[in-house]
XYZ file of N, CA and C in Angstrom:
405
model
N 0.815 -1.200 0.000
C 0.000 0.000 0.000
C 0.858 1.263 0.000
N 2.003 1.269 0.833
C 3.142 2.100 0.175
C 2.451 3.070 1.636
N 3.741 3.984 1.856
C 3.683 4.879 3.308
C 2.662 5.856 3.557
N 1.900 6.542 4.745
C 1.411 7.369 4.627
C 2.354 8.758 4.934
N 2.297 9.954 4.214
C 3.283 10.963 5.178
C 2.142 12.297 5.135
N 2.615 13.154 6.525
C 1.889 14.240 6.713
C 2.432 15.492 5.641
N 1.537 16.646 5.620
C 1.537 17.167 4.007
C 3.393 18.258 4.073
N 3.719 18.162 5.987
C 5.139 18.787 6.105
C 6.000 18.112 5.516
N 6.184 17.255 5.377
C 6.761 16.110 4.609
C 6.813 16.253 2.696
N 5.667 16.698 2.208
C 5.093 17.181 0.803
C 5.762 18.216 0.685
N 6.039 18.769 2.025
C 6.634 20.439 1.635
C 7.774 20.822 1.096
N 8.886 19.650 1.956
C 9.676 19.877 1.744
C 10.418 19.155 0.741
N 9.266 18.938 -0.461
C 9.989 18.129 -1.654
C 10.660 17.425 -1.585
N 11.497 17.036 -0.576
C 12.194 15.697 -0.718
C 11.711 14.359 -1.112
N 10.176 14.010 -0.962
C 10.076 12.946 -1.045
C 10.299 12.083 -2.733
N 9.792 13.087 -3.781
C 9.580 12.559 -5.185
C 11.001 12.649 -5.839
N 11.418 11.969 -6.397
C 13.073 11.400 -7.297
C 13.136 12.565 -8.001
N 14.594 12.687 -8.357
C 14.915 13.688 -9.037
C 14.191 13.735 -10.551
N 13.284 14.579 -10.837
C 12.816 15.049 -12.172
C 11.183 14.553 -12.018
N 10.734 14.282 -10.895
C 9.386 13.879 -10.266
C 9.039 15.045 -9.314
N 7.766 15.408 -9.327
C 7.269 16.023 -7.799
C 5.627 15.889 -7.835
N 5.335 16.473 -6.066
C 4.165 16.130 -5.996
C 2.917 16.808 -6.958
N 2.190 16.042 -7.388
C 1.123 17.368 -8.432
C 0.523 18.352 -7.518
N 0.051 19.347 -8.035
C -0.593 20.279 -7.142
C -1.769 20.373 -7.313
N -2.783 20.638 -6.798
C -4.181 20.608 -6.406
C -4.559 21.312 -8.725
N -4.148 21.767 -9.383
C -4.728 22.084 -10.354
C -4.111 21.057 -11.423
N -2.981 20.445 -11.132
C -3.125 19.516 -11.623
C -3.890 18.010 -11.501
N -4.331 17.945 -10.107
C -4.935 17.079 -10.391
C -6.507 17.143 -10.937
N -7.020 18.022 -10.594
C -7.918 19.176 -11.325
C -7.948 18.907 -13.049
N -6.817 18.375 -13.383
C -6.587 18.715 -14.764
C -6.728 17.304 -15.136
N -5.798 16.122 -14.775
C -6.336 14.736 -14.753
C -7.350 14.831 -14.493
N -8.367 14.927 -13.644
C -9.980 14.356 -13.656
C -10.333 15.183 -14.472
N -10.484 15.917 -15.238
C -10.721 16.681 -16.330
C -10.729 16.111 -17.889
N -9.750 15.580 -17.939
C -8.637 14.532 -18.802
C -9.347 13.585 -19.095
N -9.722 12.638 -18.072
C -10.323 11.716 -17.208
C -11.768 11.521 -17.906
N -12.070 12.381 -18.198
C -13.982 12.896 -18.059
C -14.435 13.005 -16.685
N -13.810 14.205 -16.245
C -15.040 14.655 -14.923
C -14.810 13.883 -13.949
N -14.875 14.538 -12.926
C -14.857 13.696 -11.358
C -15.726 12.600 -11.205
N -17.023 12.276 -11.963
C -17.449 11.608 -11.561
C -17.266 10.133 -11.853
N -16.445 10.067 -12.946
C -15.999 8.687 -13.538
C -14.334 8.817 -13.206
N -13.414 9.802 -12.918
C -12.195 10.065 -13.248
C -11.693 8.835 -11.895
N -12.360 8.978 -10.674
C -11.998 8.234 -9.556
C -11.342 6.802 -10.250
N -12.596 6.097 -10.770
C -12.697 4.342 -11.303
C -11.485 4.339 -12.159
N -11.226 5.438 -13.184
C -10.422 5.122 -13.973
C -8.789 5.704 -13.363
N -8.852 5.437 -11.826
C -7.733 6.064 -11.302
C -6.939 4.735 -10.031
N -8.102 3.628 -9.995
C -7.942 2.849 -8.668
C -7.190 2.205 -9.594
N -6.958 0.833 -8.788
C -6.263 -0.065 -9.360
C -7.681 -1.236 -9.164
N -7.256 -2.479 -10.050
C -8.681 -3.014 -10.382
C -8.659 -4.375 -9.378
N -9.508 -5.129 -8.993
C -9.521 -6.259 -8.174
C -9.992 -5.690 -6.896
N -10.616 -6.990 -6.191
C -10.934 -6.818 -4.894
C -9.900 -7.549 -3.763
N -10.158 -7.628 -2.834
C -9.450 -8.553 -1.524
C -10.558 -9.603 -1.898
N -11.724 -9.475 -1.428
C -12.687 -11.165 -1.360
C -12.826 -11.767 -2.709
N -12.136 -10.913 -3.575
C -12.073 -12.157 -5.285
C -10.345 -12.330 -5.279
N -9.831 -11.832 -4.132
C -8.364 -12.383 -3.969
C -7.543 -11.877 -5.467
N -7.832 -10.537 -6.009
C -7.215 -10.465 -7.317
C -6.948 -8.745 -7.147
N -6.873 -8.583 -5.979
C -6.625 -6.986 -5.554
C -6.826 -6.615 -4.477
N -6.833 -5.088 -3.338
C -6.339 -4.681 -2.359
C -7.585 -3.534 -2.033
N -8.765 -3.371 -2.878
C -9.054 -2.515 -2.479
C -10.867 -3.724 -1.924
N -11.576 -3.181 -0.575
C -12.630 -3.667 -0.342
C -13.726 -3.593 -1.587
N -14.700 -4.579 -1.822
C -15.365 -4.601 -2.884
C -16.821 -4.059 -2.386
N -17.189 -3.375 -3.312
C -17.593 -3.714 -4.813
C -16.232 -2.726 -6.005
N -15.277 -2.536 -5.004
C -13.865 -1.629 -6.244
C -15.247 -0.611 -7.151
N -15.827 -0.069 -6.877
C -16.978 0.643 -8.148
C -15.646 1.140 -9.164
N -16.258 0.577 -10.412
C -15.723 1.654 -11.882
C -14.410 1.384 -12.170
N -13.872 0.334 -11.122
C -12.219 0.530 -11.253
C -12.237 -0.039 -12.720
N -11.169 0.777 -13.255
C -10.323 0.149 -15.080
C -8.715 0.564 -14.617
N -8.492 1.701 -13.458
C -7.109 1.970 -13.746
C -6.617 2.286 -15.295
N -8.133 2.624 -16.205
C -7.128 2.898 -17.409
C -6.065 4.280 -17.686
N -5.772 4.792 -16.594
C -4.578 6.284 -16.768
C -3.706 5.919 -15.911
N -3.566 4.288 -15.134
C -1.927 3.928 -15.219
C -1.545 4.469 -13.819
N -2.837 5.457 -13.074
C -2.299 5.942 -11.789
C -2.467 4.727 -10.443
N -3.207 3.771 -10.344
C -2.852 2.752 -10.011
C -3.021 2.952 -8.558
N -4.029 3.986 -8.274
C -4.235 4.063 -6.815
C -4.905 3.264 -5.879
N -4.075 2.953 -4.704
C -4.335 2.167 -3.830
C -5.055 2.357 -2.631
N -5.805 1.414 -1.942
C -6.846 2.097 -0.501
C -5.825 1.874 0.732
N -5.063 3.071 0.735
C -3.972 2.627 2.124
C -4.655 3.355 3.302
N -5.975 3.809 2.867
C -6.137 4.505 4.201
C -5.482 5.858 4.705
N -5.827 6.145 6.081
C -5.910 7.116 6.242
C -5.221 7.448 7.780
N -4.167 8.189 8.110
C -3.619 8.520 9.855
C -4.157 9.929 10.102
N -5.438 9.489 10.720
C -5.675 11.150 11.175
C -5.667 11.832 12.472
N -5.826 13.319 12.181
C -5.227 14.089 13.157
C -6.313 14.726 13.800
N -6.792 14.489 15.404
C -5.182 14.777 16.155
C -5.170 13.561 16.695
N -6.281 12.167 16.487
C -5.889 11.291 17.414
C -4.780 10.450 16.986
N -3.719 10.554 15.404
C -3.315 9.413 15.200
C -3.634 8.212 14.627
N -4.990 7.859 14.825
C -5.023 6.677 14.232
C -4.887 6.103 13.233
N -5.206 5.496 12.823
C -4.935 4.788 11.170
C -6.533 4.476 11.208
N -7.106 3.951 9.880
C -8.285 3.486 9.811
C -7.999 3.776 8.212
N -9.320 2.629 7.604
C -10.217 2.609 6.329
C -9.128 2.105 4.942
N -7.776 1.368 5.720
C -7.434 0.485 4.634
C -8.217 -0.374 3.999
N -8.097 -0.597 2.741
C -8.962 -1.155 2.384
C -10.181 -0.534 1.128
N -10.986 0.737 2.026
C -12.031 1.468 1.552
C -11.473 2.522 1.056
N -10.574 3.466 1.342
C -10.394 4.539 0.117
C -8.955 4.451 0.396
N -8.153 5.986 -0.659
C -6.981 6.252 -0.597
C -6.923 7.487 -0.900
N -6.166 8.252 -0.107
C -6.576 9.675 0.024
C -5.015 9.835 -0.354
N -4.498 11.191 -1.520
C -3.284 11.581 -1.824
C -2.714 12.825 -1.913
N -1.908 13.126 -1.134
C -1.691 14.531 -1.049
C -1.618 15.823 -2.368
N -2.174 16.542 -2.684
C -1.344 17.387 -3.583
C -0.317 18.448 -2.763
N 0.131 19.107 -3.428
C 1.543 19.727 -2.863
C 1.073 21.715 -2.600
N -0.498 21.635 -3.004
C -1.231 23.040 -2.640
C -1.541 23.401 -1.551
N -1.747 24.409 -0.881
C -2.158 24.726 0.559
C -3.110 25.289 0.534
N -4.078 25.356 1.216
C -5.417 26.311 1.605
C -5.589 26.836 2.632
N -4.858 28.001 2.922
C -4.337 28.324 4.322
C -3.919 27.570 5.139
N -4.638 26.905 6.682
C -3.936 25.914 7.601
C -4.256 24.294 6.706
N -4.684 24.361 6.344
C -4.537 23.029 5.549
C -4.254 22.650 4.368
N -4.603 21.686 3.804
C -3.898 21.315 2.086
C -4.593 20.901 1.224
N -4.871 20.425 0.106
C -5.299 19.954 -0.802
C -4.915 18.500 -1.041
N -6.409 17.448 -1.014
C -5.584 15.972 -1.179
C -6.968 15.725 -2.113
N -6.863 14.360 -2.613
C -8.010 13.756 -3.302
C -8.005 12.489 -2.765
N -9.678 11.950 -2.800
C -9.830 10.582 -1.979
C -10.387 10.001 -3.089
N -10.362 8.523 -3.373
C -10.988 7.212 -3.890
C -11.309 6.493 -2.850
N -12.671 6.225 -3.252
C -13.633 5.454 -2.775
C -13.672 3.973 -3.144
N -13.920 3.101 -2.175
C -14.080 1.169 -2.783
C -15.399 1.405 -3.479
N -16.571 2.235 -3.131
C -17.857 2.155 -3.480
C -18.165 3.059 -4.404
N -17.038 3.834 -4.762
C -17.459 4.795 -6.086
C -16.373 5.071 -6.817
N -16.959 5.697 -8.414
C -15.951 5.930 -9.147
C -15.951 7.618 -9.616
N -16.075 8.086 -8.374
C -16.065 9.546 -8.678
C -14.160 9.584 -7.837
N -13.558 11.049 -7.707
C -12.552 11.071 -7.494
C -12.472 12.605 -6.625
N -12.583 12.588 -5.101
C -13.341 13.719 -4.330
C -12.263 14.325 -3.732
N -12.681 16.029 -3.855
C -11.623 16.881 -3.449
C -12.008 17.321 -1.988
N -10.744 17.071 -1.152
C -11.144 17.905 -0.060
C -9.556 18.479 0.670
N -9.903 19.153 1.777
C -8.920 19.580 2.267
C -8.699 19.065 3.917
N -7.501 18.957 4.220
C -7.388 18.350 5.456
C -6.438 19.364 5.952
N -6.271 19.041 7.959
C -5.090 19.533 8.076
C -3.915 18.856 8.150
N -2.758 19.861 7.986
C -1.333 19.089 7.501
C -0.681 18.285 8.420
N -1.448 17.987 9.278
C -0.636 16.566 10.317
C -1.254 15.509 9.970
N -2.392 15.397 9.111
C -3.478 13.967 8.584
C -1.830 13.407 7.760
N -2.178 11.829 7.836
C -1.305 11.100 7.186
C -2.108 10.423 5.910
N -1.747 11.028 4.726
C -2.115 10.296 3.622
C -1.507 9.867 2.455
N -1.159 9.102 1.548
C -0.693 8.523 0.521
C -0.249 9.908 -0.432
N 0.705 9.469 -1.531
C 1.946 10.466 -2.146
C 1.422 9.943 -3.623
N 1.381 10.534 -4.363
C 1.904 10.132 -5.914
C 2.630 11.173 -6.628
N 3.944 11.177 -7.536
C 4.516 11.862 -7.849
C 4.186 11.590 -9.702
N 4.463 13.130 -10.038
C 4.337 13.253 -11.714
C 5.474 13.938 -11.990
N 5.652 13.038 -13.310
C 7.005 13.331 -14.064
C 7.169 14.891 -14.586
N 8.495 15.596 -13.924
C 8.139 16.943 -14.673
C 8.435 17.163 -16.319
């Protein structure tokens, strides 16, 4: 499912390889766009299979998954703040973009039960999943 990190971590660019970084809230804006629209862009963003058909990682019914744009997102869940916990491996995967909205940030979540692809903002101690785009 690969690490969760908080969005201080996003900040300081270190995490994505040299000639990679994190997208920013208008680019991903621009993939679900790409995509056709948030409301299908999610499905065509998961990765495909369930855990109970033993042929993937995300809880079923996976809605819409095709993974056809290769982003291959996974339900690692979620460490949130302020208690810490972890929860909802399995059911979605929430990924940082590298934008801020005053005290908090810009991330996008996938759903096991839908194939839309939902914007919200958290604050920057939530622990959530990374994807980096080639510059």
């Amino acid at each position: 499912y690969g690490y969760l990190y908080n969005w201080y971590a996003v900040e300081t660019g270190n995490l994505a390889p040299e000639g990679w970084h994190v997208p920013t809230n208008e680019e991903y804006t621009a993939l679900s766009d790409y995509l056709g629209g948030t409301f299908v862009a999610g499905g065509k963003m998961k990765s495909t299979g369930t855990i109970e058909d033993g042929d993937g990682l995300w809880n079923s019914p996976n809605t819409g998954a095709t993974n056809e744009s290769g982003f291959t997102g996974l339900p690692a869940g979620d460490r949130g703040h302020p208690n810490g916990y972890y929860y909802s491996m399995g059911n979605f995967g929430s990924f940082w973009s590298s934008s801020e909205l005053s005290s908090n940030a810009w991330y996008r979540r996938l759903h096991y039960d839908s194939s839309r692809v939902y914007r919200f903002s958290a604050v920057k101690q939530s622990g959530f999943s990374i994807r980096c785009l080639k510059d």
